[in-house]
XYZ file of C-alpha atoms in Angstrom:
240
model
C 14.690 6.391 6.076
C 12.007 3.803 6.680
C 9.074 4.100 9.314
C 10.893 1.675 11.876
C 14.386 3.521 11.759
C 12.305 7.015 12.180
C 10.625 5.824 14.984
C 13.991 4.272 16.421
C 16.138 7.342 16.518
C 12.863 9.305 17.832
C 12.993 6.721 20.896
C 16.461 6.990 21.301
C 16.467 10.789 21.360
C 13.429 11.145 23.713
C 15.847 8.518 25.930
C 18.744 9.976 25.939
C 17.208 13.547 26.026
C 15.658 12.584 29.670
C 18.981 10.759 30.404
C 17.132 7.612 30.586
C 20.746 6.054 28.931
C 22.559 6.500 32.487
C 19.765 4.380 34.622
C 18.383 0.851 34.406
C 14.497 2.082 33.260
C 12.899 -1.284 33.714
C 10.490 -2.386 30.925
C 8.027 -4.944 31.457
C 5.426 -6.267 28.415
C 3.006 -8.639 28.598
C -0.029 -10.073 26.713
C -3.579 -9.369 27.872
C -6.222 -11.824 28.250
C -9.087 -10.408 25.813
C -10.932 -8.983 29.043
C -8.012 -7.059 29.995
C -7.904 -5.725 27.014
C -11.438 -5.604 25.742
C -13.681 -6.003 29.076
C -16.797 -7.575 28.060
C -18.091 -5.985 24.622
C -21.538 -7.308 23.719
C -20.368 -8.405 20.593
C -18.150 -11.575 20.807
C -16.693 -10.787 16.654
C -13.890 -8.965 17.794
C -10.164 -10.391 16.548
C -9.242 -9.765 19.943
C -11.891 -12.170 21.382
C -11.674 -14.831 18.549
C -7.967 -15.332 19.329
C -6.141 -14.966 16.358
C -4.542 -11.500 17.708
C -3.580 -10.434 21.343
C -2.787 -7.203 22.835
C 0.515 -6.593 24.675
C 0.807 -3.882 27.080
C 4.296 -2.130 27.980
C 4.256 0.047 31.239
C 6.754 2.419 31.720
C 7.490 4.673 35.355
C 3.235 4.156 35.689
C 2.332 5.408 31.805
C 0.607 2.069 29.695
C 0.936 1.609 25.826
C -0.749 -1.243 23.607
C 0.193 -2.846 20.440
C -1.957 -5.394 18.869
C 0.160 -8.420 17.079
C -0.641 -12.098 15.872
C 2.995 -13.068 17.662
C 2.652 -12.132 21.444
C 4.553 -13.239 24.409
C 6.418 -11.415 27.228
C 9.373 -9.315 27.278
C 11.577 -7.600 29.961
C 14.314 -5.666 29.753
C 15.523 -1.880 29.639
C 15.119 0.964 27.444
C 18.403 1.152 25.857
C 17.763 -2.932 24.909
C 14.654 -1.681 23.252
C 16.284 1.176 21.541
C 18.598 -1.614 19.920
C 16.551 -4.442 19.540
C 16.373 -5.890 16.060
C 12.542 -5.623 14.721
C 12.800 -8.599 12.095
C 9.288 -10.126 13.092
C 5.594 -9.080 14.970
C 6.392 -9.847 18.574
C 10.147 -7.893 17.877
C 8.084 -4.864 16.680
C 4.886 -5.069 19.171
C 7.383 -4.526 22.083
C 8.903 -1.775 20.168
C 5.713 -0.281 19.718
C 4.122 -0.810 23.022
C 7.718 0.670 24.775
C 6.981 3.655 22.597
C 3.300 4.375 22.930
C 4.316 3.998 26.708
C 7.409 6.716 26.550
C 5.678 9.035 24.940
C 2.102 8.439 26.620
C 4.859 9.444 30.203
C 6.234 12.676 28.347
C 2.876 13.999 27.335
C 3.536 13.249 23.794
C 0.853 10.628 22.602
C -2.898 9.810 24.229
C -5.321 7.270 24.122
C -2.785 4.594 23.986
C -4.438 2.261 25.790
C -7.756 0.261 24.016
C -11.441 1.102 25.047
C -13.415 -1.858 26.581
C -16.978 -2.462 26.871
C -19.557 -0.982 24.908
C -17.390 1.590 23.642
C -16.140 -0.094 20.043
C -19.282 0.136 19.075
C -19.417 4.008 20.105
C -16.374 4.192 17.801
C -17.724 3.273 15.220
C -20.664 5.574 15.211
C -18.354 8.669 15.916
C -16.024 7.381 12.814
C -19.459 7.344 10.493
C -19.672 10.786 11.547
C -15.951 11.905 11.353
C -15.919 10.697 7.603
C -19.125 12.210 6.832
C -18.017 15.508 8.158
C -14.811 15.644 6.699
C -15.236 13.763 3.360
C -18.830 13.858 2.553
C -19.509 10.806 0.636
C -16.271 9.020 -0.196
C -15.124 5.782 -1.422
C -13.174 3.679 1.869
C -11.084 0.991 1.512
C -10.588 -0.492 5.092
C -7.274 -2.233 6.411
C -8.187 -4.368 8.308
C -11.037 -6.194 9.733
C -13.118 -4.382 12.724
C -16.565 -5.998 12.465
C -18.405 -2.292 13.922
C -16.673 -0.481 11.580
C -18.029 -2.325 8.538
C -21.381 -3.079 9.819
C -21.446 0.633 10.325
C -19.342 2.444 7.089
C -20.988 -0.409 5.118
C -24.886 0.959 5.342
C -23.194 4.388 5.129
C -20.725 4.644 2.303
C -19.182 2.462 -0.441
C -16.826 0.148 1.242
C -13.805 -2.396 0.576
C -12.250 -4.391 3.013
C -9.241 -6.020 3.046
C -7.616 -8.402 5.861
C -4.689 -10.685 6.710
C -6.670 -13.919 8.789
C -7.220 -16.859 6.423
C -10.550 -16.959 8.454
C -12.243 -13.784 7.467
C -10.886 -13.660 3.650
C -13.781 -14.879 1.112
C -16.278 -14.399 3.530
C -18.921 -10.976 3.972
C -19.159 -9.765 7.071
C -22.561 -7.265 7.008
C -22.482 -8.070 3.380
C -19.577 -6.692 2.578
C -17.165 -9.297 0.877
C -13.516 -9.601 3.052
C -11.165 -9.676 0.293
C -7.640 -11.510 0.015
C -4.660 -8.464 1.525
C -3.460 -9.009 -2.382
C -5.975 -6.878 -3.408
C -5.205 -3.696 -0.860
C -3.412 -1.712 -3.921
C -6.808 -1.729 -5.706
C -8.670 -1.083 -3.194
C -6.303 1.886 -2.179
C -6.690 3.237 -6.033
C -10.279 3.042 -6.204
C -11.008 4.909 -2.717
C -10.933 8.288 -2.003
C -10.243 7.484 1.788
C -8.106 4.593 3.037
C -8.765 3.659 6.944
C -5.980 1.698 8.117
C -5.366 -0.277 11.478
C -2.557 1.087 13.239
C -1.647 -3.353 13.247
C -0.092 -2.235 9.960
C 2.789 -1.034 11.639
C 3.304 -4.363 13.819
C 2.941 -6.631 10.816
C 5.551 -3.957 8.455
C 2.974 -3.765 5.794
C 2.120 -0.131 6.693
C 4.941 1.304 4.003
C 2.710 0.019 1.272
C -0.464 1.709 2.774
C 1.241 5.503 2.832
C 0.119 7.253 -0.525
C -1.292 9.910 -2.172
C -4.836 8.927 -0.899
C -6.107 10.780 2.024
C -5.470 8.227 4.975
C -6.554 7.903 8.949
C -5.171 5.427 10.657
C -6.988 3.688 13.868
C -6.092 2.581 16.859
C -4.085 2.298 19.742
C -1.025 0.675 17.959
C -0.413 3.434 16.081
C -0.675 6.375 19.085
C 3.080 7.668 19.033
C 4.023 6.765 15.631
C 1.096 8.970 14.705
C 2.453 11.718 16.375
C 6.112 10.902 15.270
C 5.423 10.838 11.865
C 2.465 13.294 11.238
C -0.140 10.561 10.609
C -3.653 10.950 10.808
C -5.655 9.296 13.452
C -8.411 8.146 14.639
C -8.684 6.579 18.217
C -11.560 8.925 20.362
C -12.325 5.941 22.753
C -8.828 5.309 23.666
C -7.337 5.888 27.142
């Protein structure tokens, strides 16, 4: 089965388990301004703040969960529509997402599925320096995805690749660490011995390409149930 019809028929049985099928569960996305979703980081860098991604937020009986997509908008509607929906694009799949980091945030399945704000990105970064150093010693990362701390911060530390989807940030270095084309993730993901991958990877449906042999932490809010769904690694100690 692929990732998406896993994580379907999880939803659907955590629904109908809590007999969620027989009431009209109301859920209500929406996309956050950046301070909603950010507050106001010192650094302005941020994908989130630039504008090219937004957060959307699904809350569920009081329990919050995030999902970060390039194709955001609003969505209403109940459970079982959710269950069913087809997920042929990134807003389809962020409400998926966000509906299920919110379920399973309510049954005490998933944490930190809601983004830290402030000065705490930076925080993250530091702690993921230290998470790789004490798990993997010295390794060779290829990074998924763009998050300026991280590769200001893995960059001085270990030997780093980065790959990313925006037009914007490809050919460029960011800490001097050249942002390479999303072509060359497959290399990258050979020549590692660690791959850290944005949880975004599930939004945008790359993420089946990204699940190898290689040791692999994802990061992020995105990917807060489906990590605990599917036995993923992560890596999210900021989260709320």
């Amino acid at each position: 089965m692929q990732f998406f019809d896993l994580l379907r028929v999880a939803l659907d049985t955590m629904v109908k388990s809590n007999s969620w099928q027989d009431r009209v569960i109301d859920v209500r996305v929406r996309t956050l301004s950046p301070e909603e979703a950010l507050g106001n980081p010192e650094h302005q860098d941020y994908p989130l703040v630039k504008g090219r991604e937004r957060m959307m937020e699904a809350e569920l009986l009081g329990s919050r969960g995030q999902a970060f997509t390039d194709m955001y908008g609003n969505f209403s509607g109940t459970l079982g529509e959710v269950c069913s929906m087809g997920l042929e694009n990134n807003f389809r799949r962020a409400v998926f997402l966000s509906t299920l980091n919110a379920v399973c945030r309510h049954l005490g399945l998933a944490t930190r599925t809601v983004h830290c704000r402030d000065d705490q990105p930076p925080l993250c970064a530091r702690e993921l320096v230290k998470f790789v150093r004490d798990r993997h010693g010295s390794p060779r990362i290829a990074l998924v995805g763009l998050q300026p701390r991280m590769v200001q911060l893995l960059g001085q530390e270990f030997a780093l690749r980065v790959t990313d989807l925006d037009p914007e940030n490809v050919g460029t270095k960011r800490f001097g660490v050249p942002i390479q084309r999303p072509e060359e993730t497959a290399e990258n993901i050979r020549w590692c011995e660690l791959a850290l991958v944005t949880g975004t990877t599930l939004t945008n449906d790359t993420v089946r390409e990204l699940v190898t042999m290689k040791p692999t932490i994802f990061y992020g809010v995105t990917v807060a149930a489906a990590a605990h769904i599917l036995e993923l690694k992560r890596f999210c100690p900021y989260g709320s």
